[in-house]
GROMACS .gro file of C-alpha atoms in nm:
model
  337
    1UNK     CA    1  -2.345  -0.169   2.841
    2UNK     CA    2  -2.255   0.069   2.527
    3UNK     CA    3  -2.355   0.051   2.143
    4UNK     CA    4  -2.075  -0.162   2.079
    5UNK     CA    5  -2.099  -0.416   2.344
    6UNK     CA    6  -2.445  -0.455   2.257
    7UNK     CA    7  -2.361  -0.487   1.888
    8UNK     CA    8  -2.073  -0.728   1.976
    9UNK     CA    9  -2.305  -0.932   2.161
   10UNK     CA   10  -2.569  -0.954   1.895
   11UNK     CA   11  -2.293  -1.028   1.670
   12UNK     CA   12  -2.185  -1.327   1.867
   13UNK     CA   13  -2.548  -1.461   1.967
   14UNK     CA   14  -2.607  -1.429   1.543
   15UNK     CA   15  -2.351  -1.638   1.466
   16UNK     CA   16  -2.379  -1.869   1.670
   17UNK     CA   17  -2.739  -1.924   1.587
   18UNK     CA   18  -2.596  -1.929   1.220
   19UNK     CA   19  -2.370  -2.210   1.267
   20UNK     CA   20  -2.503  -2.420   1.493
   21UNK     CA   21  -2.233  -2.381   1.766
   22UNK     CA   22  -2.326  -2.285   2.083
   23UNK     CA   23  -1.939  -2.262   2.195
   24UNK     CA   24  -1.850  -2.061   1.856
   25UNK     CA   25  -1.604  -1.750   1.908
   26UNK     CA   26  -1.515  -1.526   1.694
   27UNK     CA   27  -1.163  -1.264   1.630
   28UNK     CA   28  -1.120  -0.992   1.439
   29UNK     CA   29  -1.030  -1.069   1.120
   30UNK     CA   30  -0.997  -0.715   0.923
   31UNK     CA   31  -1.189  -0.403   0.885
   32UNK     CA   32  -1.213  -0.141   0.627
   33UNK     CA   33  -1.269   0.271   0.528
   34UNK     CA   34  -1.646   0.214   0.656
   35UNK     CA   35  -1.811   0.117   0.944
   36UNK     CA   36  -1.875  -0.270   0.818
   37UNK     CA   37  -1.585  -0.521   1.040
   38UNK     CA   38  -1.510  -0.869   0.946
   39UNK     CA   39  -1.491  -1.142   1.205
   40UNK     CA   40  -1.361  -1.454   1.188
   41UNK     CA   41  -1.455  -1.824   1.365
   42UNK     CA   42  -1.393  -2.216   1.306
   43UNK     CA   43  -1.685  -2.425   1.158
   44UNK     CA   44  -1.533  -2.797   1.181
   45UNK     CA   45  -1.173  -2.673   1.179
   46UNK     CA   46  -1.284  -2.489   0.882
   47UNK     CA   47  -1.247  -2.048   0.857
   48UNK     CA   48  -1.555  -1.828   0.812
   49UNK     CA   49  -1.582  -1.525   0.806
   50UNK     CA   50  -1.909  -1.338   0.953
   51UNK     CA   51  -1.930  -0.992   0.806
   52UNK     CA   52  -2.124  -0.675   1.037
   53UNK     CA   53  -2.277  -0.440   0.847
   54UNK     CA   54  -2.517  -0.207   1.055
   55UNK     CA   55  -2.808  -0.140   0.787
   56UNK     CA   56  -2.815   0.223   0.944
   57UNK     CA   57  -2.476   0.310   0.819
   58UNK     CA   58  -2.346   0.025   0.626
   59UNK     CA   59  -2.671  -0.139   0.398
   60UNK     CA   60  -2.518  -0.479   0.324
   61UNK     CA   61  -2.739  -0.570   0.050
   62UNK     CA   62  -2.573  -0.444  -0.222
   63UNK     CA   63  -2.311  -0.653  -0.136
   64UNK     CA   64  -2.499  -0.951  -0.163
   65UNK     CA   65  -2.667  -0.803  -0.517
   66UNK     CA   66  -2.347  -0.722  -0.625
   67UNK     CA   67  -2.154  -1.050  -0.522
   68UNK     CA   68  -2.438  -1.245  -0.703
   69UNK     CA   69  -2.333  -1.020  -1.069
   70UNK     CA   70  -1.954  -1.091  -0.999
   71UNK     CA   71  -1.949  -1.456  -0.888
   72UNK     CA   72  -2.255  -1.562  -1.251
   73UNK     CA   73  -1.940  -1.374  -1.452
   74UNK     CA   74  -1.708  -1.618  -1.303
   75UNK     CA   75  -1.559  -1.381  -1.050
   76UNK     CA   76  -1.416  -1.541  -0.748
   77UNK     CA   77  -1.585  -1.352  -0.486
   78UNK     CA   78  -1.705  -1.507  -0.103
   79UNK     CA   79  -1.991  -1.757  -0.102
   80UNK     CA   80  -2.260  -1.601   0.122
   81UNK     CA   81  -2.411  -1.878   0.325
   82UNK     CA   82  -2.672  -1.744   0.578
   83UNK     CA   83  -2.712  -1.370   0.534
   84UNK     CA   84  -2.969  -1.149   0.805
   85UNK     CA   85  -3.011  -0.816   0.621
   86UNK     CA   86  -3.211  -0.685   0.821
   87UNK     CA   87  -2.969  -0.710   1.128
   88UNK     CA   88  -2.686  -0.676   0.908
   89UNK     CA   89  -2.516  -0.974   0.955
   90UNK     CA   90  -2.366  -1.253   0.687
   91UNK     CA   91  -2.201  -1.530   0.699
   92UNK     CA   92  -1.950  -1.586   0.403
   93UNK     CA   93  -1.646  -1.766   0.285
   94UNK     CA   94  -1.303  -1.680   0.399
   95UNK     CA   95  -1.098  -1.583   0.120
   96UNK     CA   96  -0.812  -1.570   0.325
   97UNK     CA   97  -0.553  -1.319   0.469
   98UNK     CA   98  -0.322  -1.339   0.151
   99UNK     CA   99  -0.382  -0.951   0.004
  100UNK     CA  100  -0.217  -0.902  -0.299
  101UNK     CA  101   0.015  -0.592  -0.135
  102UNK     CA  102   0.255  -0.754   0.072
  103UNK     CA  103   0.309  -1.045  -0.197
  104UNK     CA  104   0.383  -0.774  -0.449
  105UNK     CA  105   0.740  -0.688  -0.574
  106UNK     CA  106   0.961  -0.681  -0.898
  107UNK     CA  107   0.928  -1.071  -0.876
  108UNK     CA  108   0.589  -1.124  -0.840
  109UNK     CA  109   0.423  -0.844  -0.976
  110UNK     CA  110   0.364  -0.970  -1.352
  111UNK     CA  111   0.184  -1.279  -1.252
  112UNK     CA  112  -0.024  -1.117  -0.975
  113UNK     CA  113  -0.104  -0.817  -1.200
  114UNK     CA  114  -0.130  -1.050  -1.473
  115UNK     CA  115  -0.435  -1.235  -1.270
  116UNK     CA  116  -0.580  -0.920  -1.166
  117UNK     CA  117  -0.598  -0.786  -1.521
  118UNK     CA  118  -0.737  -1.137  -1.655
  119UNK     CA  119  -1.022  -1.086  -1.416
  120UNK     CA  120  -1.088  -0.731  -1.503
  121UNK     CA  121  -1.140  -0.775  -1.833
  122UNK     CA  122  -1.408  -1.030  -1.736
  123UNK     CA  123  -1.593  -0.794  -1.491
  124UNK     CA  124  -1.578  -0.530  -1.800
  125UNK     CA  125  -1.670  -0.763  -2.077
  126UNK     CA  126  -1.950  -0.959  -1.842
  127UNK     CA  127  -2.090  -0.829  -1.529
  128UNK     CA  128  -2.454  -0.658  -1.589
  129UNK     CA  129  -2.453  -0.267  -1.524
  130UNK     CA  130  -2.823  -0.245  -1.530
  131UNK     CA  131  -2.995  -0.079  -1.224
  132UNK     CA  132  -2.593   0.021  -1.068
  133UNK     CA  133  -2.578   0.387  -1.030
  134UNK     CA  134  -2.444   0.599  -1.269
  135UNK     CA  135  -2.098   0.800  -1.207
  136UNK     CA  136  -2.225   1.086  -1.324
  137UNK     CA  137  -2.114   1.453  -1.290
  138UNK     CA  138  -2.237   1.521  -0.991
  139UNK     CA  139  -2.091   1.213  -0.846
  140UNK     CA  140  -1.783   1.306  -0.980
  141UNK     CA  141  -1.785   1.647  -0.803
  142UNK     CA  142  -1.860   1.515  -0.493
  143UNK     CA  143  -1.576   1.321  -0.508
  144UNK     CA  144  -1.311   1.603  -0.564
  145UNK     CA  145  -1.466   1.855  -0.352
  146UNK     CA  146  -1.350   1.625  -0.073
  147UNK     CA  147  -1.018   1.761  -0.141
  148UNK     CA  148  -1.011   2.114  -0.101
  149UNK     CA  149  -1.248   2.090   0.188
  150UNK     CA  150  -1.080   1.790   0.373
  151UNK     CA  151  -0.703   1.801   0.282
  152UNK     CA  152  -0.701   2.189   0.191
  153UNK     CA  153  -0.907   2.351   0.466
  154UNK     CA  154  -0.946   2.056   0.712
  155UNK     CA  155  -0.617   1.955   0.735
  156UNK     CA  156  -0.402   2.189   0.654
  157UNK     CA  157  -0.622   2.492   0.761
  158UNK     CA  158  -0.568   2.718   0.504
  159UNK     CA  159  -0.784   2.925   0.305
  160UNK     CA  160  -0.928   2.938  -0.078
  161UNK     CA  161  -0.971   3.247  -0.253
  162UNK     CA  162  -1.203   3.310  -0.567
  163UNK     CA  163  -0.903   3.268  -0.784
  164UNK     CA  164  -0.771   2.958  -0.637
  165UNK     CA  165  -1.151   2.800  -0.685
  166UNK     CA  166  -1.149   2.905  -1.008
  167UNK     CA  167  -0.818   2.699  -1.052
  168UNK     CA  168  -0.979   2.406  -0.879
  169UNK     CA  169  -1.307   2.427  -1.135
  170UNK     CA  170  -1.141   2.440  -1.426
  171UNK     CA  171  -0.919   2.095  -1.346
  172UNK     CA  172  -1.210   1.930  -1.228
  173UNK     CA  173  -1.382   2.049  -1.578
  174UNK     CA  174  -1.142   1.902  -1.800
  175UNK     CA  175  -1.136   1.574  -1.587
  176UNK     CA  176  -1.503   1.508  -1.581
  177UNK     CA  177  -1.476   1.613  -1.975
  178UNK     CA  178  -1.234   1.321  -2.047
  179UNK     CA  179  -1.425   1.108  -1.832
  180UNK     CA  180  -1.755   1.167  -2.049
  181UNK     CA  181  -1.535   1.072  -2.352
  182UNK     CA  182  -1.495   0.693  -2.230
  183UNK     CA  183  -1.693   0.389  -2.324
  184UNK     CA  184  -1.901   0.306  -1.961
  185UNK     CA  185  -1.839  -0.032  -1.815
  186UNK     CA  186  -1.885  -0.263  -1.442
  187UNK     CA  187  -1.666  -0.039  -1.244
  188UNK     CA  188  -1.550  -0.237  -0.904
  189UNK     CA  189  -1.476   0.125  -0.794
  190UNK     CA  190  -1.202  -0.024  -0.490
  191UNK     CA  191  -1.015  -0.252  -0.734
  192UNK     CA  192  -0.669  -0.242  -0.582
  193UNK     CA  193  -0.425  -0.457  -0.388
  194UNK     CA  194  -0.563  -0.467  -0.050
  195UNK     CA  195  -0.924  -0.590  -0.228
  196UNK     CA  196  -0.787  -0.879  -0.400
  197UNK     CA  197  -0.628  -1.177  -0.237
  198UNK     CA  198  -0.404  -1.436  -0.385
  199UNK     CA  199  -0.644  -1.760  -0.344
  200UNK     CA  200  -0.521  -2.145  -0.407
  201UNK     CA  201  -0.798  -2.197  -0.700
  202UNK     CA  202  -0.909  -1.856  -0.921
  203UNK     CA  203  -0.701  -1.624  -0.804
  204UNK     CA  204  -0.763  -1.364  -0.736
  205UNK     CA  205  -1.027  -1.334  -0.474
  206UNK     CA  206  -1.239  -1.017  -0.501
  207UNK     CA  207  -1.386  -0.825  -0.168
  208UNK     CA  208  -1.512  -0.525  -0.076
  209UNK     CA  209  -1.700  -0.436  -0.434
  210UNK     CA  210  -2.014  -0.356  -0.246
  211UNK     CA  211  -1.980   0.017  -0.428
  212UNK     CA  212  -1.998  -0.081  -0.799
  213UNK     CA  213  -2.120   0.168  -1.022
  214UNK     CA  214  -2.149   0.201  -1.408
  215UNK     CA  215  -1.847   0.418  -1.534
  216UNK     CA  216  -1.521   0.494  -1.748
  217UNK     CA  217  -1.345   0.153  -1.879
  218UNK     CA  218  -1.028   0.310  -1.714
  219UNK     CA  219  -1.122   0.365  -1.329
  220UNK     CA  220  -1.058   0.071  -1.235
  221UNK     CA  221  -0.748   0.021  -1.429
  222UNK     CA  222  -0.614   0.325  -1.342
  223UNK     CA  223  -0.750   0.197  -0.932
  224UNK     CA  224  -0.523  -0.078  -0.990
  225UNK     CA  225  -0.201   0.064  -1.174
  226UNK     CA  226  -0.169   0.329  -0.970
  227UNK     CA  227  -0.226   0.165  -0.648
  228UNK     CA  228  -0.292   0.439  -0.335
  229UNK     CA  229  -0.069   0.181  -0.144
  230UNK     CA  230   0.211   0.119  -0.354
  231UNK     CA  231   0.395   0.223  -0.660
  232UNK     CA  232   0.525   0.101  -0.954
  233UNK     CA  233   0.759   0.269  -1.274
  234UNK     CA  234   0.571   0.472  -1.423
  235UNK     CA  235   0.749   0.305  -1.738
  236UNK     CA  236   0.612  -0.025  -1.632
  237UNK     CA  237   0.282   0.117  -1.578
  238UNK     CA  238   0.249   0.242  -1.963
  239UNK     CA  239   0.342  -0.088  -2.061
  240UNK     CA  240   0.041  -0.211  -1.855
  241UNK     CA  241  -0.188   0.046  -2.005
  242UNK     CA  242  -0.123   0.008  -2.349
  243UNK     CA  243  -0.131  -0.414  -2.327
  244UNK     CA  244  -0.474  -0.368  -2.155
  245UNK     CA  245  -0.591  -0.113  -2.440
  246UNK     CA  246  -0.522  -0.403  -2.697
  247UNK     CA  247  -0.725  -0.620  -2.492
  248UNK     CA  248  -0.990  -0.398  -2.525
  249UNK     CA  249  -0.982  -0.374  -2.886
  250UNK     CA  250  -0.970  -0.721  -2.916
  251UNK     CA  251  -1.285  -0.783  -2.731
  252UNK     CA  252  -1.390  -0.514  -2.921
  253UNK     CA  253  -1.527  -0.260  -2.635
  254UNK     CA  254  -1.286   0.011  -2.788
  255UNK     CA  255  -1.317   0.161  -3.098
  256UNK     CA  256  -1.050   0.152  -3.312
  257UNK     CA  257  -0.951   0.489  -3.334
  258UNK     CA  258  -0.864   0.537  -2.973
  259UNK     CA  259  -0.469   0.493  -2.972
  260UNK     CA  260  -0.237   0.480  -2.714
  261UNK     CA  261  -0.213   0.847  -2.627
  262UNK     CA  262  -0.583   0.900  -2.577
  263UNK     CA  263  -0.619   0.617  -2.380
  264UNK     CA  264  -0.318   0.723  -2.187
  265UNK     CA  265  -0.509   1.038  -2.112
  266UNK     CA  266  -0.829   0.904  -2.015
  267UNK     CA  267  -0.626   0.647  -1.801
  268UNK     CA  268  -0.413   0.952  -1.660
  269UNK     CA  269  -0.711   1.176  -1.590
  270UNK     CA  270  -0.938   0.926  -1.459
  271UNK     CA  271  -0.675   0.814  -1.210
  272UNK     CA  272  -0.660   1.163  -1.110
  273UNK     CA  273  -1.030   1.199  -1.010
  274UNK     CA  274  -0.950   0.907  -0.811
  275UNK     CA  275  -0.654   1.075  -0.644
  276UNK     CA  276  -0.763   1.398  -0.554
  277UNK     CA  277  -1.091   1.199  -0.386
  278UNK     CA  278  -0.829   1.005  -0.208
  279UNK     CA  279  -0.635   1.314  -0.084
  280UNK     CA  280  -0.994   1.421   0.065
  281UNK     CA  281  -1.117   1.111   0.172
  282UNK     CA  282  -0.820   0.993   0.376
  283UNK     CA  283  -0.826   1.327   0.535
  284UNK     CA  284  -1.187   1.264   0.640
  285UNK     CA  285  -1.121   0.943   0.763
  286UNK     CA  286  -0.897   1.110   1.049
  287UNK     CA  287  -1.106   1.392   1.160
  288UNK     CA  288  -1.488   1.285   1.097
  289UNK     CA  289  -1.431   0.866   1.175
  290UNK     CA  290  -1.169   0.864   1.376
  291UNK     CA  291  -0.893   0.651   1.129
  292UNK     CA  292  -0.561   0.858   1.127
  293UNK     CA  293  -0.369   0.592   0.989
  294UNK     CA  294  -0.508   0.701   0.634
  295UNK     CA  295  -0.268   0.987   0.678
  296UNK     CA  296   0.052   0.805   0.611
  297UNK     CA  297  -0.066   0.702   0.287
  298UNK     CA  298  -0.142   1.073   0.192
  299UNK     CA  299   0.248   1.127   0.024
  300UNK     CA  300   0.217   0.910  -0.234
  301UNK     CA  301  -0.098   0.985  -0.332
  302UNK     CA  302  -0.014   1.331  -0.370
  303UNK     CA  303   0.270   1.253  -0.594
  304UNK     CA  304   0.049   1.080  -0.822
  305UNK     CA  305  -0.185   1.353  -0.794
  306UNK     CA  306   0.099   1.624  -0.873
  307UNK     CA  307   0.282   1.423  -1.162
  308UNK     CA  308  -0.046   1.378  -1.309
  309UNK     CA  309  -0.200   1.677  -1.329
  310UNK     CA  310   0.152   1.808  -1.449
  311UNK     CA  311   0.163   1.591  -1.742
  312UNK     CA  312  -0.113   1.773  -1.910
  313UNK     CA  313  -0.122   2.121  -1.943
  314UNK     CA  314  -0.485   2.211  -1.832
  315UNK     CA  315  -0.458   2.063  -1.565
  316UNK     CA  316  -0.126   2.153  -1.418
  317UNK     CA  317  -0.207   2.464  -1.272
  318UNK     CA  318  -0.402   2.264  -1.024
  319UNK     CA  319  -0.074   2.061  -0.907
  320UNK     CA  320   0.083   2.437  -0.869
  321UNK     CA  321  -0.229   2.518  -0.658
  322UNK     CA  322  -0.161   2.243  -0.395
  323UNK     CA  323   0.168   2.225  -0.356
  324UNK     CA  324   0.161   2.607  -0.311
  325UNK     CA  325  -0.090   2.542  -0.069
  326UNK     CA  326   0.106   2.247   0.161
  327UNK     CA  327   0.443   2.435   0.169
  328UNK     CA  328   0.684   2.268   0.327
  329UNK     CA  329   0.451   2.047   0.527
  330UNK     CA  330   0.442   1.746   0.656
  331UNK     CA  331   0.075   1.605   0.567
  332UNK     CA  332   0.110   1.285   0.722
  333UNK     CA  333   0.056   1.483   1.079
  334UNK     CA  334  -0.274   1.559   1.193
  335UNK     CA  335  -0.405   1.898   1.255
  336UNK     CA  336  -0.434   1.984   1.610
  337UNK     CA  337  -0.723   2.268   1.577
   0.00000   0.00000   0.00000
């Protein structure tokens, strides 16, 4: 018997023991970038949803310490009901299957954005940062070095020179500059359309927010806006920006003399930390865990990544960097070596 029967099996006996059901099975119900699964069974005729978490690679608890901060804000986030941390096993509420992406388009995407905004503003105005990590500097850098080793040398095998590192430095400089400019608030850190779910009551549900950290009021607006999964006008997504920076200065957790094209700057550059640690991360996903569907997703997060950096002048060169770098490329195909 492998790991993963034995896991499976421990799994099963768990929930069982949870619920009270001898007879209970369980199917996959989703899984995510990490090593946690989600599993899904009948209680009474009734979902549930038993989340594994391995405490070796994927610590569940704070999950649960998180969850407890979102749902006393008023957060709609899954009801843990029996929850083995040591083991790694919970059993929580099914949200449901209904993600936000597929029920997005030019019809729906006001209401659903509107929702997802709504409850942002909550999280930022009313979830406790105290005791969440920091993201810091060297957080940060961490982040965007996944990039030029994962998509750059990984990936597309090519190599950096002293000059073309010195390119790299400088945009990640300015970026973790404007960063350090920005009021700090809850930051979800994953707050996009594949983590929120259009529910019957409070909409929308809110998953996978186990990686909260204190940081810049626009990371998770920019997470959202600019969506690694989909895209929107990037007309449209100005107007979104500057109606969420009068929300801010309403509930007065902006001072007044940020206008629109500062915050469209920190919005713009914050986004693009996010990017380029997408570019790396999906890159890793294929060759260290195994996942090479990330790779698909890769074009249109370079786009952001390119128009971004291209709409401000120090970072540009950057943009000139990578796309020198890919060529004429495809970098949705894997790298053989």
């Amino acid at each position: 018997m492998t790991a993963t029967d034995d896991r499976s099996a421990a799994r099963l006996a768990w929930a069982r023991h949870a619920t009270g059901l001898p007879s209970l099975d369980l199917e996959p119900a989703s899984a995510d970038a990490s090593f946690r699964s989600y599993w899904r069974g009948y209680v009474d005729g009734q979902p549930v949803i038993v989340m594994d978490s391995p405490p070796e690679k994927e610590n569940p608890a704070p999950w649960v310490e998180i969850g407890k901060r979102l749902h006393g804000a008023g957060l709609h986030t899954p009801t843990v009901m029996v929850a083995d941390l040591e083991q790694g096993f919970l059993l929580i509420e099914d949200l449901g299957t209904r993600t936000f992406l597929p029920e997005l388009n030019e019809g729906t995407v006001d209401a659903l954005y509107g929702e997802a905004l709504d409850a942002l503003l909550r999280m930022q105005m009313h979830v406790d940062t105290s005791g969440l990590p920091a993201f810091d500097h060297a957080w940060q850098t961490m982040e965007m070095e996944l990039m030029p080793s994962w998509l750059l040398e990984k990936h597309l095998g090519v190599s950096l020179a002293c000059g073309d590192w010195d390119v790299i430095e400088n945009a990640f400089s300015t970026i973790m500059r404007t960063i350090a400019e920005q009021p700090r608030a809850f930051m979800h850190r994953d707050y996009h359309s594949r983590n929120l779910l259009v529910t019957e009551e409070r909409s929308p549900g809110v998953i996978d927010f186990q990686g909260a950290m204190s940081g810049p009021i626009t990371y998770d607006l920019a997470s959202l806006l600019r969506d690694a999964y989909i895209v929107w006008d990037n007309e449209q997504v100005e107007g979104w920006v500057e109606a969420y920076r009068l929300r801010l200065l309403d509930a007065r957790m902006l001072d007044e003399t940020v206008d629109t094209d500062r915050f469209r700057r920190w919005f713009d550059l914050t986004g693009l930390q996010r990017h380029i640690k997408i570019l790396g991360l999906f890159c890793r996903l294929c060759y260290r865990d195994g996942k090479p569907g990330y790779l698909a997703d890769l074009p249109r997060v370079l786009r952001y990544v390119l128009d971004t950096a291209r709409r401000h002048a120090d970072t540009a060169p950057l943009a000139d960097l990578i796309e020198a770098k890919i060529g004429g490329r495809d970098i949705r195909m894997a790298n053989p070596a």
